[in-house]
PDB file of C-alpha atoms in Angstrom:
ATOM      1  CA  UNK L   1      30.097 -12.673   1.021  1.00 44.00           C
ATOM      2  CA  UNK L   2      27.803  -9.902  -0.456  1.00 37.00           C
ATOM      3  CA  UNK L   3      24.926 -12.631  -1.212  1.00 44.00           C
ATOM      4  CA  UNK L   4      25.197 -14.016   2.391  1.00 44.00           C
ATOM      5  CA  UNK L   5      24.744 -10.624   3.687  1.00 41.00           C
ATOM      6  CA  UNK L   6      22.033  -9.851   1.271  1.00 40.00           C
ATOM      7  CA  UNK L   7      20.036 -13.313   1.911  1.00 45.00           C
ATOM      8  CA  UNK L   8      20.469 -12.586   5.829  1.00 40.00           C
ATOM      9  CA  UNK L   9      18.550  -8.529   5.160  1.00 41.00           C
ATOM     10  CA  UNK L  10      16.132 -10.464   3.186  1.00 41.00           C
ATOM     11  CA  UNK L  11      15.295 -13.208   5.248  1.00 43.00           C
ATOM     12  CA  UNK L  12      15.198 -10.646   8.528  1.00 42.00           C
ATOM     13  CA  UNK L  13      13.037  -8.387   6.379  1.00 45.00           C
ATOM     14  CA  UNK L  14      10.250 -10.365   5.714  1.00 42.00           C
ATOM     15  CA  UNK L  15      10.234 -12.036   8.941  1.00 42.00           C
ATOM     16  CA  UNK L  16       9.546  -8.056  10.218  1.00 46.00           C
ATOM     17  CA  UNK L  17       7.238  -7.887   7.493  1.00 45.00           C
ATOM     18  CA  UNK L  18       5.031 -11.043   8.475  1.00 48.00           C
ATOM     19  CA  UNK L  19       5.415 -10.209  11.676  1.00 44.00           C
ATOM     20  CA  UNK L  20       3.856  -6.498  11.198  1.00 46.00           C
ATOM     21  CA  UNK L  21       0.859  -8.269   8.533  1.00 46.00           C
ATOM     22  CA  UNK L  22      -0.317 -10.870  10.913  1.00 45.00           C
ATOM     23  CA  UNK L  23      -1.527  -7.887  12.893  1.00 50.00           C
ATOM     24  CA  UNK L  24      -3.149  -6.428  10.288  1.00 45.00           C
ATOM     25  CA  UNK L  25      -6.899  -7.057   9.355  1.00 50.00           C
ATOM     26  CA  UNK L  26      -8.128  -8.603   6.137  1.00 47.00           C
ATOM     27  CA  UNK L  27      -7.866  -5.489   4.165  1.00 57.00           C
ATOM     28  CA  UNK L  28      -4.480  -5.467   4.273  1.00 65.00           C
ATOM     29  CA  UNK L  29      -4.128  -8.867   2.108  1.00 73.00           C
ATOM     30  CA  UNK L  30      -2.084  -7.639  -0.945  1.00 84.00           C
ATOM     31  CA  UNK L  31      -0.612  -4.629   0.892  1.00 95.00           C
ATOM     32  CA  UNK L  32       3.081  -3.767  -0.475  1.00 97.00           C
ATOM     33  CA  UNK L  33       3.691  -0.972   2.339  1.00 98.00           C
ATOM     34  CA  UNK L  34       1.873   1.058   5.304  1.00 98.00           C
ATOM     35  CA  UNK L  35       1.598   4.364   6.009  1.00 98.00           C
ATOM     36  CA  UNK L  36       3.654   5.335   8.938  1.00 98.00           C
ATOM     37  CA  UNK L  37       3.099   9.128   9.883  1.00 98.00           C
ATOM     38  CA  UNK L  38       0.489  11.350   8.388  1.00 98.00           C
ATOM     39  CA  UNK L  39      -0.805  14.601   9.245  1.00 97.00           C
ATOM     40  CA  UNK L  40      -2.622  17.771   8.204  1.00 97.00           C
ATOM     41  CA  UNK L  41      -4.769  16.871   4.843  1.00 97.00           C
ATOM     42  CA  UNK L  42      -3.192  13.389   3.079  1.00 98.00           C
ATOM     43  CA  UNK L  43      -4.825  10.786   1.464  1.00 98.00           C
ATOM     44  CA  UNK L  44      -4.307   7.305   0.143  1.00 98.00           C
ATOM     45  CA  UNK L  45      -6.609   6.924  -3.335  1.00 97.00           C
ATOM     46  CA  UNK L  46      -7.203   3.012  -3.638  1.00 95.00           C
ATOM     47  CA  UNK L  47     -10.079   1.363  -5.603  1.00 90.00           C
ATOM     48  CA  UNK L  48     -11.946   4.285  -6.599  1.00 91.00           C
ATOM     49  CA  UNK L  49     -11.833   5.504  -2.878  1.00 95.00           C
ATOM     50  CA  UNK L  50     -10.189   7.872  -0.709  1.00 96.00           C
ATOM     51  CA  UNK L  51      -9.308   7.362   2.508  1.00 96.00           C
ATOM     52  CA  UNK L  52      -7.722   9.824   4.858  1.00 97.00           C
ATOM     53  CA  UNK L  53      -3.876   9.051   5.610  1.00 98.00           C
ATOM     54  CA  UNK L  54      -3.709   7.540   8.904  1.00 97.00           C
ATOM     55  CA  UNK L  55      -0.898   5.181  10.841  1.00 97.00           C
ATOM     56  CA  UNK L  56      -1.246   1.602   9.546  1.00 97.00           C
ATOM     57  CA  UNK L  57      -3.409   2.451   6.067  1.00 97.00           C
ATOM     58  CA  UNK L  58      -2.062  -0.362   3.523  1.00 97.00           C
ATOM     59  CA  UNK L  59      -1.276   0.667   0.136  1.00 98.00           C
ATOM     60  CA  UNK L  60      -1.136  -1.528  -2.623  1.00 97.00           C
ATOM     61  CA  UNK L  61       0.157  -1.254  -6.354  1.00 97.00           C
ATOM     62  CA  UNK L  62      -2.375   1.690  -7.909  1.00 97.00           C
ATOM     63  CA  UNK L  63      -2.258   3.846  -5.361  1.00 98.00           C
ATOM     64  CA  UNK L  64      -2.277   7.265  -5.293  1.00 98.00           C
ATOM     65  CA  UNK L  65      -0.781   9.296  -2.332  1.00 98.00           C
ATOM     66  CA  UNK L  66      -2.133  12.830  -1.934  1.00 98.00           C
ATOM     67  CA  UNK L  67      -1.838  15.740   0.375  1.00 98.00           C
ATOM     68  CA  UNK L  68      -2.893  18.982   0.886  1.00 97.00           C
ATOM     69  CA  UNK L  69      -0.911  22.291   1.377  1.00 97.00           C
ATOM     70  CA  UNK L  70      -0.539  21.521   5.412  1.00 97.00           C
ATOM     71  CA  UNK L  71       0.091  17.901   4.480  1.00 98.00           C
ATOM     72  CA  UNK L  72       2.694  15.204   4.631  1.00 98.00           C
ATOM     73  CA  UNK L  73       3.126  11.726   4.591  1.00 98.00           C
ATOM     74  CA  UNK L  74       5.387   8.707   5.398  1.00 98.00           C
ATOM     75  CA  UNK L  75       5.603   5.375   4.663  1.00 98.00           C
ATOM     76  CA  UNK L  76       7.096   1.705   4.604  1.00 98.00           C
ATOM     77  CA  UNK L  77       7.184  -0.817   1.644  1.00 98.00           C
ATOM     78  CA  UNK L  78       7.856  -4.425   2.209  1.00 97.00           C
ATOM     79  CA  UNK L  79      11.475  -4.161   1.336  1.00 96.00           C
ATOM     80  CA  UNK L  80      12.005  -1.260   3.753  1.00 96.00           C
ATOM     81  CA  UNK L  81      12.334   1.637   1.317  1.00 97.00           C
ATOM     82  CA  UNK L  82      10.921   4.639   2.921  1.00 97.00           C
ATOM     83  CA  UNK L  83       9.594   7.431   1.563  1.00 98.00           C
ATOM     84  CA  UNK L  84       8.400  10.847   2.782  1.00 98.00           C
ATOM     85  CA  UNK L  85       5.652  13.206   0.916  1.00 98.00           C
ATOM     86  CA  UNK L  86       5.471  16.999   1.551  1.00 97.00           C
ATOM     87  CA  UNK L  87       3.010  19.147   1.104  1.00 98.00           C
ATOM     88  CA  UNK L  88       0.867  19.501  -2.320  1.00 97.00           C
ATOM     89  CA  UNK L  89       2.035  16.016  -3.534  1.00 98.00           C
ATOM     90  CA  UNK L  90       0.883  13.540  -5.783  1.00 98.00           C
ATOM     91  CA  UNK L  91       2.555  10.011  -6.335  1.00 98.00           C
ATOM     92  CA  UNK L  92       1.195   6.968  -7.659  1.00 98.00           C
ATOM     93  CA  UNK L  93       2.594   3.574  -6.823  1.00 98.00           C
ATOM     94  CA  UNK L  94       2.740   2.158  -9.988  1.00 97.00           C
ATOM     95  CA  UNK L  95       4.986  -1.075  -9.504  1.00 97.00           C
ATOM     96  CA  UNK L  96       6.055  -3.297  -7.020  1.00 97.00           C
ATOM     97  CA  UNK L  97       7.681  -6.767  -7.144  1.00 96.00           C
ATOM     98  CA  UNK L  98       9.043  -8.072  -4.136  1.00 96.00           C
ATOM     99  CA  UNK L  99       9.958 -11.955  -4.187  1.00 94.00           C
ATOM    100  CA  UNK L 100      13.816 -11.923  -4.162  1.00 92.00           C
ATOM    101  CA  UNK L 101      13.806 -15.628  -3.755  1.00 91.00           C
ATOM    102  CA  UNK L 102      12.221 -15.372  -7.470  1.00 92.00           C
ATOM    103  CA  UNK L 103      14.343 -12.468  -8.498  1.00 89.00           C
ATOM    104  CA  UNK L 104      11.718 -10.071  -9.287  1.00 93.00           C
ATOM    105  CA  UNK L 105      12.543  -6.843  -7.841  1.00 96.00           C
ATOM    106  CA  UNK L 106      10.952  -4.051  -9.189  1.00 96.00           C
ATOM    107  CA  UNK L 107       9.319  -0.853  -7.737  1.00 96.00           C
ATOM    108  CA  UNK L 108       8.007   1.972 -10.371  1.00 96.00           C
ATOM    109  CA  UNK L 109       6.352   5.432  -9.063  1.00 97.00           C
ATOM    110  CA  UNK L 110       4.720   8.619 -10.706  1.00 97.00           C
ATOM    111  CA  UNK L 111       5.178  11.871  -8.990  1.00 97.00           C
ATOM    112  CA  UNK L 112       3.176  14.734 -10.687  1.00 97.00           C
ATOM    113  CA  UNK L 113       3.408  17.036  -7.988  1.00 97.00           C
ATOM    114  CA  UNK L 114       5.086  18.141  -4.804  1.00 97.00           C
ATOM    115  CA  UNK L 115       8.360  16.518  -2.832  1.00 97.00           C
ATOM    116  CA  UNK L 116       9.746  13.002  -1.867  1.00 97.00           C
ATOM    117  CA  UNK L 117      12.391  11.879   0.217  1.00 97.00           C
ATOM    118  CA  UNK L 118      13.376   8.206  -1.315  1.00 96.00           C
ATOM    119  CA  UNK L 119      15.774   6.448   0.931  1.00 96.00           C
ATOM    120  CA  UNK L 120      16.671   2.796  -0.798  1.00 94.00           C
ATOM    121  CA  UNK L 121      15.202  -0.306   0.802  1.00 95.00           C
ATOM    122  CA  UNK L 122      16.249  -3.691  -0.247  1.00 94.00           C
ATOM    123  CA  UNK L 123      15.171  -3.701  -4.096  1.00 94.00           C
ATOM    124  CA  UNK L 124      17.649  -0.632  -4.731  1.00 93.00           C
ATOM    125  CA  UNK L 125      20.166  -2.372  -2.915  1.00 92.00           C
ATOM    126  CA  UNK L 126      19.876  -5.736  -4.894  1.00 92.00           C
ATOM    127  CA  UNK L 127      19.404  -4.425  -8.098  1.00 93.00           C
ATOM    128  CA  UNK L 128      18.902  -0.513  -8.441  1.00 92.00           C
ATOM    129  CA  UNK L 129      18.267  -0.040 -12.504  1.00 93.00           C
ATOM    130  CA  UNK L 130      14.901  -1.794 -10.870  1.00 94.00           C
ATOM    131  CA  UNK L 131      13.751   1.481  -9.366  1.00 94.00           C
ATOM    132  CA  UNK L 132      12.235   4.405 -11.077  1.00 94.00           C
ATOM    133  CA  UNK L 133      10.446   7.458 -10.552  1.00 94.00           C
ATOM    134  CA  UNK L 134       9.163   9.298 -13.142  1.00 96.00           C
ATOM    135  CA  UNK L 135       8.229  12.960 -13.176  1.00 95.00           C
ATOM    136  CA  UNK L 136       5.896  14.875 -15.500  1.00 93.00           C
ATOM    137  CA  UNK L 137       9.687  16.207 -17.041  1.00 90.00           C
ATOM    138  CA  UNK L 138      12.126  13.065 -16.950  1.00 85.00           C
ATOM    139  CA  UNK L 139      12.360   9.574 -14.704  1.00 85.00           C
ATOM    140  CA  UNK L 140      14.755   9.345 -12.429  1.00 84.00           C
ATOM    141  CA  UNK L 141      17.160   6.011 -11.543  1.00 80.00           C
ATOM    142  CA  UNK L 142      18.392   4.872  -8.512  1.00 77.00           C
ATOM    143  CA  UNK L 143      22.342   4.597  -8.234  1.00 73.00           C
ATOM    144  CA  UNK L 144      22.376   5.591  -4.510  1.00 70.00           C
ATOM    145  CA  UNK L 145      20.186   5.116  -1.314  1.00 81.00           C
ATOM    146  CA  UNK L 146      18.684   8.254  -0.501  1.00 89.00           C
ATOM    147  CA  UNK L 147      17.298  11.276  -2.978  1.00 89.00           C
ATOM    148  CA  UNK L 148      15.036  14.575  -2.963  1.00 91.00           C
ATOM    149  CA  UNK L 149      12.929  15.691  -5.957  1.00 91.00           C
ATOM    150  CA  UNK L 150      10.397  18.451  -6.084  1.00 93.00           C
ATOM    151  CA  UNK L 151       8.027  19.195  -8.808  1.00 94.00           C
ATOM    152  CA  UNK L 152       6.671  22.364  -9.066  1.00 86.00           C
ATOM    153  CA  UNK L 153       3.146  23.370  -9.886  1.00 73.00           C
TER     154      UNK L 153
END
């Protein structure tokens, strides 16, 4: 019953997710999430370049998310995890494997600085020892959907 359920999320995920990437342009070939709501001073670091934070910017695996002390930032991966950047943050995505039909599942991150609200998407859900986030003091595993950490300066 459990892997019915979890083949219907799937399946209605992705269709979302095609469904939001045919809209995108070119640029956004490769993108694992977008960045939903951004204001004050944020920034997505990809390729050697940063761009301001802005509804719709892709990120891919590499990125760094940044903000300023009036920032904050929000955004959607292709397996629906959200997560939500406060001020005077700094997070790299460093992993990301979504093909469930495969079996890989994995999503890895870096914060070094500042807050995130992590609420579980479908990768926690399948198989949660497949998400980390490490912090300059420890990494911490996903046994639940939804966390806080805060790193001070």
């Amino acid at each position: 019953m459990w892997n019915k359920k979890l083949s219907l999320l799937l399946s209605a995920s992705l269709l979302a997710w095609g469904a939001h990437a045919q809209n995108r342009a070119p640029a956004t070939v490769g993108a694992i999430g977008f960045v939903k709501t951004a204001k004050g001073e944020s920034f997505v670091d990809s390729g050697g370049q940063a761009v301001r934070a802005a509804e719709g910017t892709p990120l891919k695996v590499g990125d760094v998310v940044r903000t300023g002390a009036d920032g904050a930032v929000g955004l959607t991966l292709k397996d629906n995890t959200v997560m939500s950047f406060g001020p005077s943050t700094r997070f790299t995505l460093e992993e990301y494997l979504f093909a469930p039909a495969k079996g890989d599942l994995k999503l890895g991150g870096r914060l070094t600085s500042g807050s995130l609200h992590y609420v579980s998407g479908l990768i926690a859900k399948a198989r949660p020892e497949a998400v980390a986030v490490k912090t300059p003091t420890g990494t911490i595993g996903v046994r639940g959907t939804r966390f806080v950490v805060v790193v001070a300066p």
